[in-house]
Amino acid sequence: MILYDAQSWRSFIKLKGSVFPKALSYALPSALVALVLKVLQTLGYLDPESWSVMTDGSVYGGFTFAVSFTLVFRTSQSYSRYWTSATGVHQMRSEWFDACASLVAFVKVSKKPERERLIFEHTLVRLFSLLHGLALEELADLQDENFPVLDIGGLAVEDLMAIHTPENDGKKVEFVFQWIKLYIIKALDSGLLSTPPPIVTRVFQELGLGLVHFHDVMQVVMWPFPFPYAQLSVLLIFVHMILTPLVIVQWTTRWWWSFILTLISVVCMKAIDCIAIELEMPFGEDPNDLPVEQLHDAMNKSLLLLLNPNSWKPPRIADSACLDYNELQSNFDKLSISLNAYTSKHHPIAEGGFTETEDKFDSKRQVAISMEPKASGSAKQPDEFLGQSAGVAAAPSSPAAPREEGLQELLRAFQDSIRTQRQHDLSQMLSQQEAAHSRYLQSFQEALRAVARLSGGGLALSRSPYGGVAPPQAATSFFRCSDVRKA
């Protein structure tokens, strides 16, 4: 595949992967025919009226429209086949890699001996590399189909010979696929995989989806573009190559215009046809085909990453980490920094010391944290911590423990301040609720007294255990009266 810069016109000036050389080889004979005819006509050897093909340009315009429509439709279908193949290959790789990564993660928490877990991981990685390589070997049409398997020498050669039996011809992918499923089932049965079965089911789903994507791409490889349509395209191109010089000669006055216009017309039509042919089969050795070998190499590197011990050591939370949500929200811009910038500023030196840039970054972090309000007397002032940080920067050999202890104390002071503020807010909210409740009871008592006056004193009011007047059962019906609503 050719990579290019779409914003630079210089990247398009190249012959490798271009369809113009092939299109020119078809258009040049037609252009030369137009040139010869125009020269003979100019010298008087040919009478234009004796060999005139057509006098109305609309007939030729209709023919070129039919040719253009046929070629453009074929190109669009070829483009669809191309992206179906590219999407299917990437989805197949992602599904199988995710399945392998999940299984390696499951076995990391197994209670079995480390030797058994290590054998399972390495066998699984090699099997998935073999599966992906055989899948690309089935798809690609290369002279040297070399898809290396990650340390294939680590697998028993007598077991691998079973793949080359005659009954497995054309079914190697399904054969290795069954190996992987059986290997997982045996690990579950032996207790090596202690993950609950509903979670492991997700692995089988990803394996199956990867195989589905593989067969989707196989449709493009197995079934070519329909023959009648391809035959019609070739015939129309041939007729266009013959008819164009005869028509262009009648419409031009100079021989060079006949040559140039014929060349451009035929080149455009044939170039579109060449693009369609290039995109129909994306797994060949053409410069514009998919880079299947690079895809398999990327898959092997991804699988090798699963065996890297650092891949299974998530970063620990630092002692100086901010664990308060409100503080993170208020200092979001000051405490957020990209990974590259952070790692470039923080790199260890001899004996666990820190560089000067790291001390400056920590000082900025402490200044950002010190901008939050603090309870009086609960912690040291920020200037003291800045002084400690400056002291560390002046003497790199001194330990950074005092600075971290000061930061811890400052964080505790922030937490106490936030806790006090929350208690104050809660007490204010409770006071407001009590006041609203009192107003509600007072309004309710006044409404009941109004009901009692309208009923002529026949309504008995009782005392509520919560204070105020509690209405009897009959009060519900009085509240439905229009007189009560008016009152």
CSV table of C-alpha atoms in Angstrom, one decimal:
chain,number,residue,atom,x,y,z
A,1,MET,CA,0.0,0.0,0.0
A,2,ILE,CA,1.2,3.5,-0.9
A,3,LEU,CA,1.0,6.1,1.9
A,4,TYR,CA,0.9,9.7,0.8
A,5,ASP,CA,0.3,13.2,2.1
A,6,ALA,CA,-3.0,14.5,0.8
A,7,GLN,CA,-2.0,18.1,1.4
A,8,SER,CA,1.2,18.0,-0.6
A,9,TRP,CA,1.0,17.8,-4.4
A,10,ARG,CA,4.5,16.5,-4.6
A,11,SER,CA,3.5,13.2,-3.0
A,12,PHE,CA,1.3,12.5,-6.1
A,13,ILE,CA,4.2,12.8,-8.6
A,14,LYS,CA,5.3,9.2,-8.7
A,15,LEU,CA,4.9,6.3,-11.1
A,16,LYS,CA,4.8,3.5,-8.5
A,17,GLY,CA,1.1,2.6,-7.9
A,18,SER,CA,-0.1,5.0,-10.6
A,19,VAL,CA,-2.6,3.8,-13.2
A,20,PHE,CA,-1.5,6.4,-15.8
A,21,PRO,CA,1.4,4.4,-17.3
A,22,LYS,CA,-1.0,1.5,-18.1
A,23,ALA,CA,-3.7,3.9,-19.3
A,24,LEU,CA,-1.2,5.7,-21.6
A,25,SER,CA,-0.2,2.4,-23.1
A,26,TYR,CA,-3.8,1.9,-24.3
A,27,ALA,CA,-4.4,5.6,-25.2
A,28,LEU,CA,-1.3,6.2,-27.2
A,29,PRO,CA,-2.2,4.0,-30.2
A,30,SER,CA,-5.6,5.8,-30.5
A,31,ALA,CA,-3.9,9.2,-30.3
A,32,LEU,CA,-1.4,8.2,-33.0
A,33,VAL,CA,-4.3,7.1,-35.3
A,34,ALA,CA,-6.0,10.5,-34.8
A,35,LEU,CA,-2.7,12.2,-35.6
A,36,VAL,CA,-2.1,10.3,-38.8
A,37,LEU,CA,-5.7,10.8,-40.0
A,38,LYS,CA,-5.5,14.5,-39.4
A,39,VAL,CA,-2.2,14.9,-41.2
A,40,LEU,CA,-3.6,12.9,-44.2
A,41,GLN,CA,-6.7,15.0,-44.2
A,42,THR,CA,-4.6,18.2,-44.1
A,43,LEU,CA,-2.4,17.1,-47.0
A,44,GLY,CA,-5.5,16.3,-49.0
A,45,TYR,CA,-5.1,12.5,-49.2
A,46,LEU,CA,-8.4,11.9,-47.3
A,47,ASP,CA,-11.8,13.5,-47.9
A,48,PRO,CA,-13.6,14.2,-44.6
A,49,GLU,CA,-17.0,13.6,-46.2
A,50,SER,CA,-16.1,10.2,-47.5
A,51,TRP,CA,-15.2,8.6,-44.1
A,52,SER,CA,-17.3,10.8,-41.8
A,53,VAL,CA,-18.5,8.6,-38.9
A,54,MET,CA,-21.1,11.0,-37.4
A,55,THR,CA,-22.2,14.6,-37.9
A,56,ASP,CA,-24.2,15.0,-34.6
A,57,GLY,CA,-22.1,15.2,-31.5
A,58,SER,CA,-25.0,14.1,-29.2
A,59,VAL,CA,-24.6,10.5,-30.5
A,60,TYR,CA,-21.0,10.4,-29.3
A,61,GLY,CA,-21.9,12.2,-26.1
A,62,GLY,CA,-24.5,9.5,-25.3
A,63,PHE,CA,-22.0,6.7,-26.0
A,64,THR,CA,-19.4,8.3,-23.7
A,65,PHE,CA,-22.0,8.7,-21.0
A,66,ALA,CA,-22.9,5.0,-21.2
A,67,VAL,CA,-19.2,4.1,-21.0
A,68,SER,CA,-18.6,6.4,-18.0
A,69,PHE,CA,-21.6,5.2,-16.1
A,70,THR,CA,-20.6,1.5,-16.6
A,71,LEU,CA,-17.0,2.2,-15.4
A,72,VAL,CA,-18.0,4.4,-12.5
A,73,PHE,CA,-20.4,1.8,-11.2
A,74,ARG,CA,-17.8,-0.9,-11.4
A,75,THR,CA,-15.3,1.3,-9.6
A,76,SER,CA,-17.7,2.0,-6.8
A,77,GLN,CA,-18.4,-1.8,-6.3
A,78,SER,CA,-14.6,-2.5,-6.4
A,79,TYR,CA,-14.1,0.2,-3.8
A,80,SER,CA,-16.7,-1.4,-1.6
A,81,ARG,CA,-15.0,-4.8,-1.9
A,82,TYR,CA,-11.7,-3.1,-1.0
A,83,TRP,CA,-12.9,-1.5,2.2
A,84,THR,CA,-14.9,-4.6,3.1
A,85,SER,CA,-11.6,-6.6,3.0
A,86,ALA,CA,-9.7,-3.9,4.9
A,87,THR,CA,-12.3,-3.6,7.6
A,88,GLY,CA,-12.7,-7.4,7.9
A,89,VAL,CA,-9.0,-8.0,8.4
A,90,HIS,CA,-8.7,-5.4,11.1
A,91,GLN,CA,-11.8,-6.6,12.9
A,92,MET,CA,-10.6,-10.2,12.7
A,93,ARG,CA,-7.3,-9.2,14.2
A,94,SER,CA,-8.8,-7.2,17.0
A,95,GLU,CA,-11.3,-9.9,18.0
A,96,TRP,CA,-8.7,-12.6,18.2
A,97,PHE,CA,-6.2,-10.4,20.0
A,98,ASP,CA,-8.8,-9.4,22.6
A,99,ALA,CA,-9.7,-13.0,23.2
A,100,CYS,CA,-6.0,-13.9,23.7
A,101,ALA,CA,-5.5,-11.0,26.0
A,102,SER,CA,-8.5,-11.9,28.1
A,103,LEU,CA,-7.3,-15.5,28.5
A,104,VAL,CA,-3.9,-14.4,29.6
A,105,ALA,CA,-5.4,-12.0,32.1
A,106,PHE,CA,-7.7,-14.8,33.4
A,107,VAL,CA,-4.7,-17.1,34.0
A,108,LYS,CA,-2.8,-14.5,35.9
A,109,VAL,CA,-5.1,-14.9,38.9
A,110,SER,CA,-5.0,-18.7,38.8
A,111,LYS,CA,-3.9,-20.6,41.9
A,112,LYS,CA,-2.0,-23.2,39.9
A,113,PRO,CA,1.8,-23.3,39.9
A,114,GLU,CA,3.6,-20.6,38.0
A,115,ARG,CA,5.1,-23.1,35.6
A,116,GLU,CA,1.6,-24.3,34.5
A,117,ARG,CA,0.4,-20.7,34.0
A,118,LEU,CA,3.5,-19.8,32.0
A,119,ILE,CA,3.1,-22.8,29.7
A,120,PHE,CA,-0.5,-21.9,29.1
A,121,GLU,CA,0.3,-18.2,28.2
A,122,HIS,CA,3.1,-19.1,25.8
A,123,THR,CA,1.1,-21.9,24.1
A,124,LEU,CA,-1.9,-19.6,23.7
A,125,VAL,CA,0.1,-16.8,22.2
A,126,ARG,CA,1.8,-19.2,19.6
A,127,LEU,CA,-1.6,-20.7,18.7
A,128,PHE,CA,-3.1,-17.3,18.0
A,129,SER,CA,-0.1,-16.2,16.0
A,130,LEU,CA,-0.5,-19.4,14.0
A,131,LEU,CA,-4.2,-18.8,13.5
A,132,HIS,CA,-3.8,-15.3,12.3
A,133,GLY,CA,-0.9,-16.3,9.9
A,134,LEU,CA,-2.9,-19.1,8.4
A,135,ALA,CA,-5.9,-16.8,7.9
A,136,LEU,CA,-3.9,-14.3,6.0
A,137,GLU,CA,-2.3,-17.1,4.0
A,138,GLU,CA,-5.8,-18.2,2.9
A,139,LEU,CA,-6.7,-14.6,1.9
A,140,ALA,CA,-3.5,-13.4,0.2
A,141,ASP,CA,-2.5,-14.3,-3.3
A,142,LEU,CA,1.3,-13.9,-3.1
A,143,GLN,CA,4.2,-15.8,-4.7
A,144,ASP,CA,6.0,-16.0,-1.4
A,145,GLU,CA,3.4,-16.4,1.3
A,146,ASN,CA,5.6,-16.0,4.3
A,147,PHE,CA,3.7,-15.3,7.5
A,148,PRO,CA,6.1,-16.2,10.3
A,149,VAL,CA,4.6,-17.6,13.5
A,150,LEU,CA,5.9,-16.3,16.8
A,151,ASP,CA,8.5,-18.8,17.9
A,152,ILE,CA,6.9,-21.7,16.1
A,153,GLY,CA,9.9,-23.8,17.2
A,154,GLY,CA,8.4,-23.8,20.6
A,155,LEU,CA,5.5,-26.1,19.4
A,156,ALA,CA,6.0,-29.8,18.8
A,157,VAL,CA,6.7,-30.4,15.2
A,158,GLU,CA,4.9,-33.7,15.1
A,159,ASP,CA,1.7,-32.0,16.3
A,160,LEU,CA,2.0,-29.3,13.7
A,161,MET,CA,2.3,-31.8,10.9
A,162,ALA,CA,-1.4,-32.6,11.4
A,163,ILE,CA,-2.2,-29.3,9.7
A,164,HIS,CA,-0.8,-30.4,6.4
A,165,THR,CA,-2.9,-33.5,6.0
A,166,PRO,CA,-5.0,-33.7,2.8
A,167,GLU,CA,-8.3,-33.5,4.6
A,168,ASN,CA,-7.3,-30.1,6.1
A,169,ASP,CA,-6.5,-28.6,2.7
A,170,GLY,CA,-8.4,-25.3,2.6
A,171,LYS,CA,-9.6,-25.7,6.3
A,172,LYS,CA,-6.4,-25.0,8.2
A,173,VAL,CA,-7.9,-21.9,9.9
A,174,GLU,CA,-10.8,-23.9,11.2
A,175,PHE,CA,-8.5,-26.7,12.3
A,176,VAL,CA,-6.3,-24.4,14.4
A,177,PHE,CA,-9.4,-22.6,15.6
A,178,GLN,CA,-10.7,-25.9,17.1
A,179,TRP,CA,-7.3,-26.5,18.8
A,180,ILE,CA,-7.6,-23.2,20.6
A,181,LYS,CA,-11.2,-23.9,21.8
A,182,LEU,CA,-10.2,-27.3,23.0
A,183,TYR,CA,-7.2,-25.9,24.8
A,184,ILE,CA,-9.4,-23.4,26.7
A,185,ILE,CA,-11.9,-26.1,27.6
A,186,LYS,CA,-9.1,-28.3,29.1
A,187,ALA,CA,-7.8,-25.3,31.1
A,188,LEU,CA,-11.3,-24.8,32.5
A,189,ASP,CA,-11.7,-28.5,33.4
A,190,SER,CA,-8.3,-28.7,35.1
A,191,GLY,CA,-9.0,-25.5,37.2
A,192,LEU,CA,-6.2,-23.6,35.5
A,193,LEU,CA,-8.8,-21.0,34.5
A,194,SER,CA,-10.8,-20.2,37.6
A,195,THR,CA,-12.7,-17.4,36.0
A,196,PRO,CA,-16.5,-17.8,36.1
A,197,PRO,CA,-17.9,-19.5,33.0
A,198,PRO,CA,-20.2,-16.6,32.0
A,199,ILE,CA,-17.2,-14.4,31.8
A,200,VAL,CA,-15.2,-16.9,29.8
A,201,THR,CA,-18.1,-17.2,27.4
A,202,ARG,CA,-17.2,-13.7,26.2
A,203,VAL,CA,-13.9,-15.2,24.9
A,204,PHE,CA,-15.7,-17.8,22.8
A,205,GLN,CA,-17.9,-15.0,21.4
A,206,GLU,CA,-14.8,-13.0,20.3
A,207,LEU,CA,-13.3,-16.1,18.8
A,208,GLY,CA,-16.4,-16.7,16.8
A,209,LEU,CA,-16.7,-13.1,15.7
A,210,GLY,CA,-13.2,-13.2,14.4
A,211,LEU,CA,-13.9,-16.3,12.3
A,212,VAL,CA,-17.1,-14.6,10.9
A,213,HIS,CA,-15.0,-11.6,9.8
A,214,PHE,CA,-12.5,-14.0,8.2
A,215,HIS,CA,-15.3,-15.6,6.1
A,216,ASP,CA,-16.7,-12.2,5.2
A,217,VAL,CA,-13.3,-11.3,3.7
A,218,MET,CA,-13.1,-14.8,2.0
A,219,GLN,CA,-16.2,-13.9,0.0
A,220,VAL,CA,-14.2,-11.1,-1.7
A,221,VAL,CA,-11.4,-13.6,-2.4
A,222,MET,CA,-13.6,-16.5,-3.6
A,223,TRP,CA,-16.1,-14.6,-5.7
A,224,PRO,CA,-14.8,-12.3,-8.4
A,225,PHE,CA,-16.6,-9.4,-10.0
A,226,PRO,CA,-19.5,-10.7,-12.2
A,227,PHE,CA,-18.2,-11.8,-15.6
A,228,PRO,CA,-20.9,-10.3,-17.8
A,229,TYR,CA,-20.3,-6.8,-16.3
A,230,ALA,CA,-16.5,-7.1,-16.6
A,231,GLN,CA,-16.9,-8.3,-20.2
A,232,LEU,CA,-19.2,-5.3,-21.0
A,233,SER,CA,-16.6,-2.9,-19.5
A,234,VAL,CA,-13.8,-4.3,-21.7
A,235,LEU,CA,-16.0,-4.2,-24.8
A,236,LEU,CA,-17.0,-0.6,-24.2
A,237,ILE,CA,-13.4,0.5,-23.6
A,238,PHE,CA,-12.4,-1.2,-26.9
A,239,VAL,CA,-15.1,0.5,-28.9
A,240,HIS,CA,-14.3,3.8,-27.3
A,241,MET,CA,-10.6,3.5,-28.3
A,242,ILE,CA,-11.6,2.9,-31.9
A,243,LEU,CA,-14.4,5.5,-32.2
A,244,THR,CA,-12.8,8.4,-30.4
A,245,PRO,CA,-10.0,9.2,-32.9
A,246,LEU,CA,-12.4,9.1,-35.8
A,247,VAL,CA,-14.7,11.6,-34.1
A,248,ILE,CA,-12.0,13.9,-32.8
A,249,VAL,CA,-10.4,14.3,-36.2
A,250,GLN,CA,-13.7,15.8,-37.6
A,251,TRP,CA,-14.0,18.3,-34.7
A,252,THR,CA,-10.5,19.7,-34.7
A,253,THR,CA,-8.6,21.9,-37.1
A,254,ARG,CA,-5.0,21.1,-36.1
A,255,TRP,CA,-3.2,17.8,-35.9
A,256,TRP,CA,-1.9,18.4,-32.4
A,257,TRP,CA,-5.4,19.1,-31.0
A,258,SER,CA,-6.5,15.8,-32.5
A,259,PHE,CA,-3.6,14.0,-30.8
A,260,ILE,CA,-4.0,15.7,-27.4
A,261,LEU,CA,-7.8,15.4,-27.1
A,262,THR,CA,-7.9,11.8,-28.2
A,263,LEU,CA,-5.1,11.0,-25.7
A,264,ILE,CA,-6.9,12.7,-22.8
A,265,SER,CA,-10.3,11.1,-23.6
A,266,VAL,CA,-9.0,7.5,-23.8
A,267,VAL,CA,-6.6,7.9,-20.8
A,268,CYS,CA,-9.5,9.1,-18.5
A,269,MET,CA,-11.7,6.1,-19.5
A,270,LYS,CA,-9.0,3.5,-19.2
A,271,ALA,CA,-7.6,4.9,-16.0
A,272,ILE,CA,-11.0,4.5,-14.3
A,273,ASP,CA,-11.2,0.9,-15.6
A,274,CYS,CA,-7.6,0.3,-14.2
A,275,ILE,CA,-8.6,1.6,-10.8
A,276,ALA,CA,-11.6,-0.8,-10.7
A,277,ILE,CA,-9.3,-3.7,-11.6
A,278,GLU,CA,-6.8,-2.7,-8.9
A,279,LEU,CA,-9.4,-2.5,-6.1
A,280,GLU,CA,-11.3,-5.7,-7.0
A,281,MET,CA,-8.7,-8.0,-5.5
A,282,PRO,CA,-7.0,-6.2,-2.6
A,283,PHE,CA,-4.8,-9.2,-1.4
A,284,GLY,CA,-2.3,-9.4,-4.2
A,285,GLU,CA,1.2,-8.0,-4.8
A,286,ASP,CA,0.2,-4.8,-6.5
A,287,PRO,CA,1.5,-1.6,-4.8
A,288,ASN,CA,-2.1,-0.6,-3.9
A,289,ASP,CA,-3.0,-3.9,-2.3
A,290,LEU,CA,-3.4,-4.3,1.4
A,291,PRO,CA,-0.1,-4.8,3.3
A,292,VAL,CA,-1.0,-8.3,4.7
A,293,GLU,CA,2.6,-9.1,5.8
A,294,GLN,CA,2.8,-5.9,7.8
A,295,LEU,CA,-0.6,-6.6,9.4
A,296,HIS,CA,0.7,-10.0,10.5
A,297,ASP,CA,3.9,-8.5,11.9
A,298,ALA,CA,1.8,-6.1,13.9
A,299,MET,CA,-0.3,-8.9,15.2
A,300,ASN,CA,2.8,-10.8,16.4
A,301,LYS,CA,4.2,-7.7,18.1
A,302,SER,CA,0.9,-7.3,19.9
A,303,LEU,CA,0.8,-10.9,21.0
A,304,LEU,CA,4.4,-10.6,22.2
A,305,LEU,CA,3.3,-7.6,24.3
A,306,LEU,CA,1.1,-10.0,26.3
A,307,LEU,CA,4.1,-11.9,27.5
A,308,ASN,CA,5.9,-8.7,28.7
A,309,PRO,CA,5.9,-8.7,32.5
A,310,ASN,CA,5.5,-4.9,32.5
A,311,SER,CA,2.1,-5.3,30.7
A,312,TRP,CA,0.7,-6.8,33.8
A,313,LYS,CA,2.0,-4.2,36.3
A,314,PRO,CA,-0.5,-1.4,36.4
A,315,PRO,CA,0.9,1.9,37.8
A,316,ARG,CA,0.6,2.4,41.5
A,317,ILE,CA,-1.0,5.5,43.0
A,318,ALA,CA,1.6,7.9,44.3
A,319,ASP,CA,1.7,9.1,47.9
A,320,SER,CA,1.4,12.6,46.7
A,321,ALA,CA,-1.7,11.9,44.6
A,322,CYS,CA,-4.8,14.0,45.1
A,323,LEU,CA,-7.6,11.8,46.4
A,324,ASP,CA,-10.2,14.5,46.9
A,325,TYR,CA,-12.8,15.1,44.2
A,326,ASN,CA,-13.4,18.8,45.0
A,327,GLU,CA,-9.7,19.5,44.9
A,328,LEU,CA,-9.3,17.7,41.6
A,329,GLN,CA,-12.2,19.6,40.1
A,330,SER,CA,-10.9,23.0,41.3
A,331,ASN,CA,-7.3,22.4,40.2
A,332,PHE,CA,-8.1,20.4,37.1
A,333,ASP,CA,-6.1,22.6,34.7
A,334,LYS,CA,-3.1,23.0,37.1
A,335,LEU,CA,-2.8,19.3,38.0
A,336,SER,CA,-3.4,17.9,34.5
A,337,ILE,CA,-0.5,17.2,32.2
A,338,SER,CA,0.2,15.0,29.2
A,339,LEU,CA,2.0,11.7,29.6
A,340,ASN,CA,5.0,12.8,27.5
A,341,ALA,CA,5.4,16.0,29.4
A,342,TYR,CA,5.1,14.3,32.7
A,343,THR,CA,7.5,11.5,32.0
A,344,SER,CA,10.0,13.9,30.4
A,345,LYS,CA,10.0,16.0,33.6
A,346,HIS,CA,10.0,13.0,36.0
A,347,HIS,CA,12.9,10.7,35.5
A,348,PRO,CA,14.9,9.1,38.3
A,349,ILE,CA,18.6,9.7,38.8
A,350,ALA,CA,21.2,7.9,40.9
A,351,GLU,CA,20.1,6.7,44.3
A,352,GLY,CA,16.5,7.6,43.8
A,353,GLY,CA,17.0,11.3,43.6
A,354,PHE,CA,15.1,13.7,41.3
A,355,THR,CA,16.1,16.1,38.7
A,356,GLU,CA,15.7,19.9,39.0
A,357,THR,CA,12.8,20.0,36.6
A,358,GLU,CA,10.9,17.5,38.8
A,359,ASP,CA,11.4,19.7,41.8
A,360,LYS,CA,10.1,22.7,39.9
A,361,PHE,CA,7.0,20.7,38.8
A,362,ASP,CA,6.4,19.5,42.4
A,363,SER,CA,6.7,23.1,43.5
A,364,LYS,CA,4.0,24.2,41.0
A,365,ARG,CA,1.8,21.3,42.2
A,366,GLN,CA,2.2,22.5,45.8
A,367,VAL,CA,1.4,26.1,44.8
A,368,ALA,CA,-1.8,24.9,43.0
A,369,ILE,CA,-2.9,22.9,46.0
A,370,SER,CA,-2.1,25.7,48.4
A,371,MET,CA,-4.6,28.0,46.6
A,372,GLU,CA,-7.4,26.1,48.2
A,373,PRO,CA,-8.9,27.6,51.5
A,374,LYS,CA,-7.6,25.9,54.6
A,375,ALA,CA,-8.7,25.8,58.2
A,376,SER,CA,-6.6,28.1,60.4
A,377,GLY,CA,-3.9,26.3,62.4
A,378,SER,CA,-4.6,22.9,60.8
A,379,ALA,CA,-1.4,22.8,58.7
A,380,LYS,CA,1.8,24.5,57.8
A,381,GLN,CA,1.8,27.5,55.5
A,382,PRO,CA,2.5,27.0,51.8
A,383,ASP,CA,5.6,29.0,52.1
A,384,GLU,CA,7.1,26.5,54.4
A,385,PHE,CA,6.6,23.7,51.8
A,386,LEU,CA,7.9,25.9,49.0
A,387,GLY,CA,11.0,26.4,51.1
A,388,GLN,CA,11.4,22.7,51.6
A,389,SER,CA,11.0,22.1,47.9
A,390,ALA,CA,13.5,24.8,47.1
A,391,GLY,CA,15.9,23.2,49.6
A,392,VAL,CA,15.6,19.9,47.8
A,393,ALA,CA,16.3,21.5,44.5
A,394,ALA,CA,19.4,23.2,45.9
A,395,ALA,CA,20.6,19.9,47.4
A,396,PRO,CA,19.6,17.0,45.2
A,397,SER,CA,21.4,14.5,47.4
A,398,SER,CA,19.0,15.2,50.4
A,399,PRO,CA,16.0,12.8,50.7
A,400,ALA,CA,12.6,14.0,49.5
A,401,ALA,CA,10.8,12.6,52.6
A,402,PRO,CA,10.3,16.0,54.4
A,403,ARG,CA,8.7,17.5,51.3
A,404,GLU,CA,6.3,14.5,50.9
A,405,GLU,CA,5.4,14.6,54.6
A,406,GLY,CA,4.6,18.3,54.3
A,407,LEU,CA,2.4,17.6,51.3
A,408,GLN,CA,0.6,14.9,53.2
A,409,GLU,CA,0.0,17.2,56.1
A,410,LEU,CA,-1.3,19.9,53.7
A,411,LEU,CA,-3.7,17.4,52.1
A,412,ARG,CA,-5.0,16.3,55.5
A,413,ALA,CA,-5.6,20.0,56.3
A,414,PHE,CA,-7.6,20.3,53.1
A,415,GLN,CA,-9.7,17.3,53.9
A,416,ASP,CA,-10.5,18.7,57.4
A,417,SER,CA,-11.4,22.0,55.9
A,418,ILE,CA,-13.7,20.4,53.4
A,419,ARG,CA,-15.3,18.2,56.1
A,420,THR,CA,-16.0,21.3,58.3
A,421,GLN,CA,-17.5,23.1,55.3
A,422,ARG,CA,-19.8,20.2,54.5
A,423,GLN,CA,-21.0,20.0,58.2
A,424,HIS,CA,-21.7,23.7,58.1
A,425,ASP,CA,-23.7,23.4,54.9
A,426,LEU,CA,-25.6,20.4,56.3
A,427,SER,CA,-26.6,22.3,59.5
A,428,GLN,CA,-27.8,25.3,57.4
A,429,MET,CA,-29.9,22.9,55.2
A,430,LEU,CA,-31.5,21.3,58.3
A,431,SER,CA,-32.3,24.7,59.7
A,432,GLN,CA,-34.0,25.8,56.5
A,433,GLN,CA,-36.0,22.5,56.4
A,434,GLU,CA,-37.2,23.0,60.0
A,435,ALA,CA,-38.3,26.5,59.3
A,436,ALA,CA,-40.2,25.4,56.2
A,437,HIS,CA,-41.9,22.6,58.2
A,438,SER,CA,-43.0,25.1,60.9
A,439,ARG,CA,-44.5,27.4,58.3
A,440,TYR,CA,-46.3,24.4,56.7
A,441,LEU,CA,-47.9,23.4,60.1
A,442,GLN,CA,-49.0,26.9,60.8
A,443,SER,CA,-50.7,27.2,57.4
A,444,PHE,CA,-52.4,23.8,57.9
A,445,GLN,CA,-53.7,24.8,61.4
A,446,GLU,CA,-55.2,28.0,59.9
A,447,ALA,CA,-56.9,26.0,57.2
A,448,LEU,CA,-58.4,23.6,59.7
A,449,ARG,CA,-59.8,26.4,61.8
A,450,ALA,CA,-61.5,27.8,58.7
A,451,VAL,CA,-63.1,24.4,58.1
A,452,ALA,CA,-64.3,24.3,61.7
A,453,ARG,CA,-65.9,27.7,61.4
A,454,LEU,CA,-67.7,26.8,58.2
A,455,SER,CA,-69.1,23.5,59.7
A,456,GLY,CA,-70.6,25.4,62.6
A,457,GLY,CA,-68.4,24.1,65.2
A,458,GLY,CA,-69.4,20.5,64.5
A,459,LEU,CA,-65.9,19.4,63.5
A,460,ALA,CA,-63.8,18.1,66.3
A,461,LEU,CA,-60.1,18.8,66.2
A,462,SER,CA,-57.5,16.6,67.9
A,463,ARG,CA,-54.1,17.3,69.1
A,464,SER,CA,-51.2,15.9,67.0
A,465,PRO,CA,-48.4,14.1,68.8
A,466,TYR,CA,-46.0,16.1,66.5
A,467,GLY,CA,-47.4,19.5,67.6
A,468,GLY,CA,-50.3,21.5,66.1
A,469,VAL,CA,-53.8,20.3,65.2
A,470,ALA,CA,-54.4,17.0,63.5
A,471,PRO,CA,-57.5,16.7,61.3
A,472,PRO,CA,-60.0,13.9,61.8
A,473,GLN,CA,-61.1,11.6,59.0
A,474,ALA,CA,-64.0,13.9,58.1
A,475,ALA,CA,-61.6,16.7,57.2
A,476,THR,CA,-60.8,15.0,53.9
A,477,SER,CA,-64.3,15.6,52.7
A,478,PHE,CA,-64.4,19.2,53.8
A,479,PHE,CA,-61.3,20.0,51.8
A,480,ARG,CA,-63.3,18.9,48.7
A,481,CYS,CA,-66.0,21.5,49.3
A,482,SER,CA,-66.0,24.7,47.2
A,483,ASP,CA,-66.7,26.8,50.3
A,484,VAL,CA,-63.5,25.6,51.9
A,485,ARG,CA,-61.6,26.3,48.7
A,486,LYS,CA,-63.0,29.8,48.6
A,487,ALA,CA,-62.1,30.3,52.3
